[in-house]
PDB file of C-alpha atoms in Angstrom:
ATOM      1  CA  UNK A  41     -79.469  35.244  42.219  1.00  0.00           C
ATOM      2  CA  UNK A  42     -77.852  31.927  42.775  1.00  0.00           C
ATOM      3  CA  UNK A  43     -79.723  30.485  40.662  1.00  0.00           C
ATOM      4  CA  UNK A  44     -78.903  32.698  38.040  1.00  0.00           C
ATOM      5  CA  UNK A  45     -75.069  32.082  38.834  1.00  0.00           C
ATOM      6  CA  UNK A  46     -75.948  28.298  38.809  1.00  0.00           C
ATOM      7  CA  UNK A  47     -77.744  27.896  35.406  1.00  0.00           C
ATOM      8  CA  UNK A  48     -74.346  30.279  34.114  1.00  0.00           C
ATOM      9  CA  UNK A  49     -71.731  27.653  35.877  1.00  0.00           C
ATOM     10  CA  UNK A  50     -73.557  24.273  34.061  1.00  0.00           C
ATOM     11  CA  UNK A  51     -74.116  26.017  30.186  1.00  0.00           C
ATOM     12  CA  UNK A  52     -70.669  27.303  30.696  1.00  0.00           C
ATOM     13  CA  UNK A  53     -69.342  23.803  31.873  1.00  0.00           C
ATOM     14  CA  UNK A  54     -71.556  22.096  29.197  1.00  0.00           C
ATOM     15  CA  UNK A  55     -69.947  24.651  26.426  1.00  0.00           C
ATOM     16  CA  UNK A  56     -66.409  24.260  27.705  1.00  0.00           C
ATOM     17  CA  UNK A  57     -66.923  20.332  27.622  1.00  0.00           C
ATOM     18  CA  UNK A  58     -67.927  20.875  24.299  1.00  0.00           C
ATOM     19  CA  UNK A  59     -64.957  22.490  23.328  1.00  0.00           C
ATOM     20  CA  UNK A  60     -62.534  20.239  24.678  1.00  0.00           C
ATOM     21  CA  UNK A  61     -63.879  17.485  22.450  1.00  0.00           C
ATOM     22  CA  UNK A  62     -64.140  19.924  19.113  1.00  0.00           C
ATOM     23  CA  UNK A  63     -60.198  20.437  20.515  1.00  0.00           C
ATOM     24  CA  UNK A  64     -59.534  16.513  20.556  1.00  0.00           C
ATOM     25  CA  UNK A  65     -60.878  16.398  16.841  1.00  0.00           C
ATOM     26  CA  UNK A  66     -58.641  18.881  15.628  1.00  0.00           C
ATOM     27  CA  UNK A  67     -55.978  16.926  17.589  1.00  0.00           C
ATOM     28  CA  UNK A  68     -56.613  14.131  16.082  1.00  0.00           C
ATOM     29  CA  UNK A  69     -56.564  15.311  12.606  1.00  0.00           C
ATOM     30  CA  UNK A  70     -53.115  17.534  13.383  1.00  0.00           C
ATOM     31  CA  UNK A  71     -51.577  13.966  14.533  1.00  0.00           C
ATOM     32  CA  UNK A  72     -52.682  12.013  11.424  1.00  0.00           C
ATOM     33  CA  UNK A  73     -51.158  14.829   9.295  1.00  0.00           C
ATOM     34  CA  UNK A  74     -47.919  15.308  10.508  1.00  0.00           C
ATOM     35  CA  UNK A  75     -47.731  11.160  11.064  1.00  0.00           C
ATOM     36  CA  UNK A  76     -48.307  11.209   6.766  1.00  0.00           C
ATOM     37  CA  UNK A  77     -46.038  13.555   6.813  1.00  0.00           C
ATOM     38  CA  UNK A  78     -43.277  11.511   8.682  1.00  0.00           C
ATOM     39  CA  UNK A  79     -44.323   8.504   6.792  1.00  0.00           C
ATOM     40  CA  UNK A  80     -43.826  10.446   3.349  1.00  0.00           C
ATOM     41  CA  UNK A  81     -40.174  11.647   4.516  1.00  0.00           C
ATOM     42  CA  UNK A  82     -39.169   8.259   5.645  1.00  0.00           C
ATOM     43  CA  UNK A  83     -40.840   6.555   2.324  1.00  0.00           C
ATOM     44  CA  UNK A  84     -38.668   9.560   0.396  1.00  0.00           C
ATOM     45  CA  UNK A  85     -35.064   8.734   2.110  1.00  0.00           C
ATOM     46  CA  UNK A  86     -35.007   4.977   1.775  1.00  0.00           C
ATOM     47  CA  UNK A  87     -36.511   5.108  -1.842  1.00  0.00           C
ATOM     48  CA  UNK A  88     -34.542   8.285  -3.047  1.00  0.00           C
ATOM     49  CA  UNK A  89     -32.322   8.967  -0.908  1.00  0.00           C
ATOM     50  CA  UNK A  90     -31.044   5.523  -0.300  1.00  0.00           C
ATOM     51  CA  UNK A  91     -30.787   6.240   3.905  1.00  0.00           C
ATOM     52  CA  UNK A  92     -30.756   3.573   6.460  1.00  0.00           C
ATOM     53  CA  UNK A  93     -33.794   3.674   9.004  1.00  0.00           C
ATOM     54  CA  UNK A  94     -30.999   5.067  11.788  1.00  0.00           C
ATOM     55  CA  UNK A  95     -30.261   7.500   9.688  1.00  0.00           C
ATOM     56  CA  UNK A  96     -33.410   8.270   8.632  1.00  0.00           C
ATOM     57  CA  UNK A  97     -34.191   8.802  12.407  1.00  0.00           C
ATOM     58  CA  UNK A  98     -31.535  11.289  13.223  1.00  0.00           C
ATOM     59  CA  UNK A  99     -33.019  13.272   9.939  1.00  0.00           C
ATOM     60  CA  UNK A 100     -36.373  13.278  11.820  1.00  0.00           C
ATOM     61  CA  UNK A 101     -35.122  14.927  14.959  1.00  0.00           C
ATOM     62  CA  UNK A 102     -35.690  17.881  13.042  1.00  0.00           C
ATOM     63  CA  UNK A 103     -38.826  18.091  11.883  1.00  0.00           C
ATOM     64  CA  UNK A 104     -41.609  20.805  12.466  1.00  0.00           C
ATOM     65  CA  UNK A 105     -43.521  18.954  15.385  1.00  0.00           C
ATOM     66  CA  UNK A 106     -41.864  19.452  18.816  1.00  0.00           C
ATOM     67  CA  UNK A 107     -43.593  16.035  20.378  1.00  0.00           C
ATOM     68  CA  UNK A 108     -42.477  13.954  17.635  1.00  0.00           C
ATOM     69  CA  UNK A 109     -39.121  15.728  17.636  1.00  0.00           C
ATOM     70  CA  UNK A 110     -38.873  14.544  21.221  1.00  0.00           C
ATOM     71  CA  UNK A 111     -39.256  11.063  20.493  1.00  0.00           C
ATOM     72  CA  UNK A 112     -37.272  10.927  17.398  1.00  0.00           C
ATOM     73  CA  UNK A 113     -34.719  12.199  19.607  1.00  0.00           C
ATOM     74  CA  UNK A 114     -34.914  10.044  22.245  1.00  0.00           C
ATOM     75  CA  UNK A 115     -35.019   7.139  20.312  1.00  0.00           C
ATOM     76  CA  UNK A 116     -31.916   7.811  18.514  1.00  0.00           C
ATOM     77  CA  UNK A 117     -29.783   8.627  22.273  1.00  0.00           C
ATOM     78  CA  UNK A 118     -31.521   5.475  23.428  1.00  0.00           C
ATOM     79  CA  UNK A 119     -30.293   3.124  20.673  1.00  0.00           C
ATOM     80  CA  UNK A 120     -26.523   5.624  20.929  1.00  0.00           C
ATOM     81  CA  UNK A 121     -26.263   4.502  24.454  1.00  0.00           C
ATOM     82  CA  UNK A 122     -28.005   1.159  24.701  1.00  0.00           C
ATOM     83  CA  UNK A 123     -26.995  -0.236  21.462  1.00  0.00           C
ATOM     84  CA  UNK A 124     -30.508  -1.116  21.723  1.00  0.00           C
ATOM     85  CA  UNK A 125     -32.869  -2.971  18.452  1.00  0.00           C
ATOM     86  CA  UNK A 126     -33.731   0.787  17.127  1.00  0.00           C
ATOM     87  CA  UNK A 127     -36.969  -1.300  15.902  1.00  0.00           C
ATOM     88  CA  UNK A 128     -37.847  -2.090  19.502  1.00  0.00           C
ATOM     89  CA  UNK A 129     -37.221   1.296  20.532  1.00  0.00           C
ATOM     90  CA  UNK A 130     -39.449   2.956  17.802  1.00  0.00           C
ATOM     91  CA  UNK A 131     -42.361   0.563  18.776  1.00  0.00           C
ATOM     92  CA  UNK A 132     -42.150   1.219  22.592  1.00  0.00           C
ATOM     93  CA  UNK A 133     -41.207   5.165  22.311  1.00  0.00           C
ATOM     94  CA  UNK A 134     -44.337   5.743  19.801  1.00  0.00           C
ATOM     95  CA  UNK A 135     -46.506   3.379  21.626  1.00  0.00           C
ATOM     96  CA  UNK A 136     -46.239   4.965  24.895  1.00  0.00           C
ATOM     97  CA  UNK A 137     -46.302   8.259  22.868  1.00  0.00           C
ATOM     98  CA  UNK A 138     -48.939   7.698  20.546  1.00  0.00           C
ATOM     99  CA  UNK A 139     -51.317   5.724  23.985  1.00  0.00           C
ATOM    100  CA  UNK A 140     -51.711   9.830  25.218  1.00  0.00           C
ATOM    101  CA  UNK A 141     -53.103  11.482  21.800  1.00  0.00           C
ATOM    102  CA  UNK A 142     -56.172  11.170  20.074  1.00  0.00           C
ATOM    103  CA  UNK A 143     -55.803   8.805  17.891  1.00  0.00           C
ATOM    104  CA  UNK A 144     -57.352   5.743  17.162  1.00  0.00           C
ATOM    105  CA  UNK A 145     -55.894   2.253  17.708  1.00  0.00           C
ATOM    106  CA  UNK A 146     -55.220   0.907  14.200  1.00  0.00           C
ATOM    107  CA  UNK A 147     -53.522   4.454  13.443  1.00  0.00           C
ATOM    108  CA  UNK A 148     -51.923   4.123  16.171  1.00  0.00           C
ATOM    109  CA  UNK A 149     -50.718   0.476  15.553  1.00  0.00           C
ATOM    110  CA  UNK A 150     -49.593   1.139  12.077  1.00  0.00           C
ATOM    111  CA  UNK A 151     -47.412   4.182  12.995  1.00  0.00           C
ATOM    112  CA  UNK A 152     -46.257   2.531  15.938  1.00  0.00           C
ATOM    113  CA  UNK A 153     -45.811  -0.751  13.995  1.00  0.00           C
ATOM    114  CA  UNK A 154     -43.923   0.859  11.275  1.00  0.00           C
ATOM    115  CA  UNK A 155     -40.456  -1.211  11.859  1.00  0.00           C
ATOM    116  CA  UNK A 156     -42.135  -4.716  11.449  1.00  0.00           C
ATOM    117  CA  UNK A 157     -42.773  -3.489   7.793  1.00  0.00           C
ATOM    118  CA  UNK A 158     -39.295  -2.975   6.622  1.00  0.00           C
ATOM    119  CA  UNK A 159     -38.226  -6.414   5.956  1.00  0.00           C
ATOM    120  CA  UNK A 160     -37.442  -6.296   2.636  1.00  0.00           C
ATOM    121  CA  UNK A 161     -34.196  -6.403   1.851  1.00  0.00           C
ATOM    122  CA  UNK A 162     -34.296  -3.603  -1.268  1.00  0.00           C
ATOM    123  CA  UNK A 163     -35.254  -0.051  -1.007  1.00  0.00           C
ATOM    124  CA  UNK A 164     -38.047  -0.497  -3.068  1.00  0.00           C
ATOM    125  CA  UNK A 165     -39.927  -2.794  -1.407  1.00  0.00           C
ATOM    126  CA  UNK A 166     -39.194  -0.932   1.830  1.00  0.00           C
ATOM    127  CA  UNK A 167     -40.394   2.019   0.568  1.00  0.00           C
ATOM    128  CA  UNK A 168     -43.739   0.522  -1.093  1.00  0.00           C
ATOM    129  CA  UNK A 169     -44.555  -1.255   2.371  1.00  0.00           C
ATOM    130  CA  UNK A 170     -44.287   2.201   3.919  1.00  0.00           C
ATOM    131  CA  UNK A 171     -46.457   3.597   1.303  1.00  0.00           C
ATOM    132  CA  UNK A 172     -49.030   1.438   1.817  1.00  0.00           C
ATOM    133  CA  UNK A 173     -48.872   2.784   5.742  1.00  0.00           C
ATOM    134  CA  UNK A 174     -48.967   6.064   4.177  1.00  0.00           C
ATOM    135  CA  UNK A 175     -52.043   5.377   2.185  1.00  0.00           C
ATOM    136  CA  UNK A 176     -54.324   3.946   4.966  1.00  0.00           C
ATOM    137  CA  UNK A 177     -52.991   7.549   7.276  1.00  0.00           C
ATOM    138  CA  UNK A 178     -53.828   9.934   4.325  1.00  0.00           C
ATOM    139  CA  UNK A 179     -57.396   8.014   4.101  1.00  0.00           C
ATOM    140  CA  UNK A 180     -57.976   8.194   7.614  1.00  0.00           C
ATOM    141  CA  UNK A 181     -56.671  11.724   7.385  1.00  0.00           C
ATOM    142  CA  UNK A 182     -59.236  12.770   4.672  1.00  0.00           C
ATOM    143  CA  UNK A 183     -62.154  11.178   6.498  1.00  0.00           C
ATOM    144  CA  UNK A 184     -61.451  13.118  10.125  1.00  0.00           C
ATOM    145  CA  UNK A 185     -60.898  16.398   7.509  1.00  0.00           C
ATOM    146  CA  UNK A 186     -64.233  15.643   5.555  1.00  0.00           C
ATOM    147  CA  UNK A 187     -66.332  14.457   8.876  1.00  0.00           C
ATOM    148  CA  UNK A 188     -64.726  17.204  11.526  1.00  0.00           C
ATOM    149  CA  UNK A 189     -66.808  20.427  10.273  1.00  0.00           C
ATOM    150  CA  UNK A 190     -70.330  17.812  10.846  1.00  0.00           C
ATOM    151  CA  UNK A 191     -69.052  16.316  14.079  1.00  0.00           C
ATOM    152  CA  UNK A 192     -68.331  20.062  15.444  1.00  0.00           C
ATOM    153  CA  UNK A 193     -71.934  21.078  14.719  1.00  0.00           C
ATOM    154  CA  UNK A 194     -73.118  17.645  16.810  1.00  0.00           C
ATOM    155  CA  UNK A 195     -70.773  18.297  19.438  1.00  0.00           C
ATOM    156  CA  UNK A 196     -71.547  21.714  20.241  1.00  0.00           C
ATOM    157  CA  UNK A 197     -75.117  21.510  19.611  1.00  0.00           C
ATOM    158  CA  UNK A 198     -75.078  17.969  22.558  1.00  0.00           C
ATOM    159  CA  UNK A 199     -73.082  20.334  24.450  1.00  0.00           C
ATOM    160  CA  UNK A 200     -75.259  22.676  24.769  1.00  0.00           C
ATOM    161  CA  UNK A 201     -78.890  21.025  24.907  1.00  0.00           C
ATOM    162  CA  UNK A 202     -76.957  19.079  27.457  1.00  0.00           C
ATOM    163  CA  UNK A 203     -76.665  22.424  29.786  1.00  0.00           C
ATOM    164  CA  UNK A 204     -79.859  23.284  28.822  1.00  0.00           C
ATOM    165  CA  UNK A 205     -81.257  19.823  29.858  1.00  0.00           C
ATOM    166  CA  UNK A 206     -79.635  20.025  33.331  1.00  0.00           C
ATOM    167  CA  UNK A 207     -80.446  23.178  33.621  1.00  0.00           C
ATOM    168  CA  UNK A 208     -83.878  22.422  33.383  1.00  0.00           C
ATOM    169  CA  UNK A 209     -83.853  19.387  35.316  1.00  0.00           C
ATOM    170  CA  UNK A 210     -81.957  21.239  38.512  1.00  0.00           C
ATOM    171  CA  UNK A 211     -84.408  23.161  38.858  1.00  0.00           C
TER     172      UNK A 211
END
């Protein structure tokens, strides 16, 4: 009988650590999206819209994604209050931010890094830097999309032979 309860407790721990990973996938790929999707908007107001970058940040405090929300939103009371570099603010808010989610470092870098590239002094060149951020994030984007369905296979299959190995081996 306990035995029985055992070999249930390790697939079922094996499955659910399974899951958690197919989870962080899907994370990752819901963070790349909605970080192309930011990068589009911002790309759109300074090239279109003609919108300084503090100004472009108030804009984002309404977007769709409640934990990007939060840190457009603190970064714009931050630089309010401080009178803070809003540059400096962006990097540290979304580096601390972006440290938690799973994503990988160069994403991570090149969101977080996303002030260094506006040094151009016309909209245009601005806007084509951030494109170019834009570009790498949609690749990286397509690649998760286009690799996730294989990697879920692998990872619940592991998961599972895993269970089944220590299973066996506990015995």
């Amino acid at each position: 009988m306990y035995k029985a309860i055992g070999i249930i407790c390790i697939l079922a721990g094996c499955f659910g650590w399974g899951n958690g990973k197919i989870k962080q996938e899907r994370d990752r790929i819901r963070h790349l999206r909605t970080m192309c999707r930011i990068l589009e908007r911002i790309r759109a107001e300074i090239g279109y819209g003609k919108h300084t970058f503090p100004e472009i940040c108030l804009m984002l405090t309404e977007i769709n994604s409640e934990c990007y929300q939060k840190c457009f939103r603190r970064i714009c009371e931050e630089s309010a209050k401080s009178g803070s570099a809003l540059p400096l603010l962006w990097k540290a808010e979304f580096e601390a931010f972006l440290k938690k989610q799973p994503i990988q470092a160069d994403e991570r870098e090149v969101f977080a890094g996303l002030p260094d590239r506006l040094g151009f002094q016309e909209e245009t060149g601005q806007a084509g830097s951030i494109g170019q951020a834009e570009a790498f994030l949609s690749q990286r984007t397509r690649q998760a999309e286009e690799n996730c369905e294989n990697r879920t296979k692998m990872i619940r299959s592991v998961s599972i032979l895993a269970g089944l190995l220590l299973t066996i081996w506990l015995l």
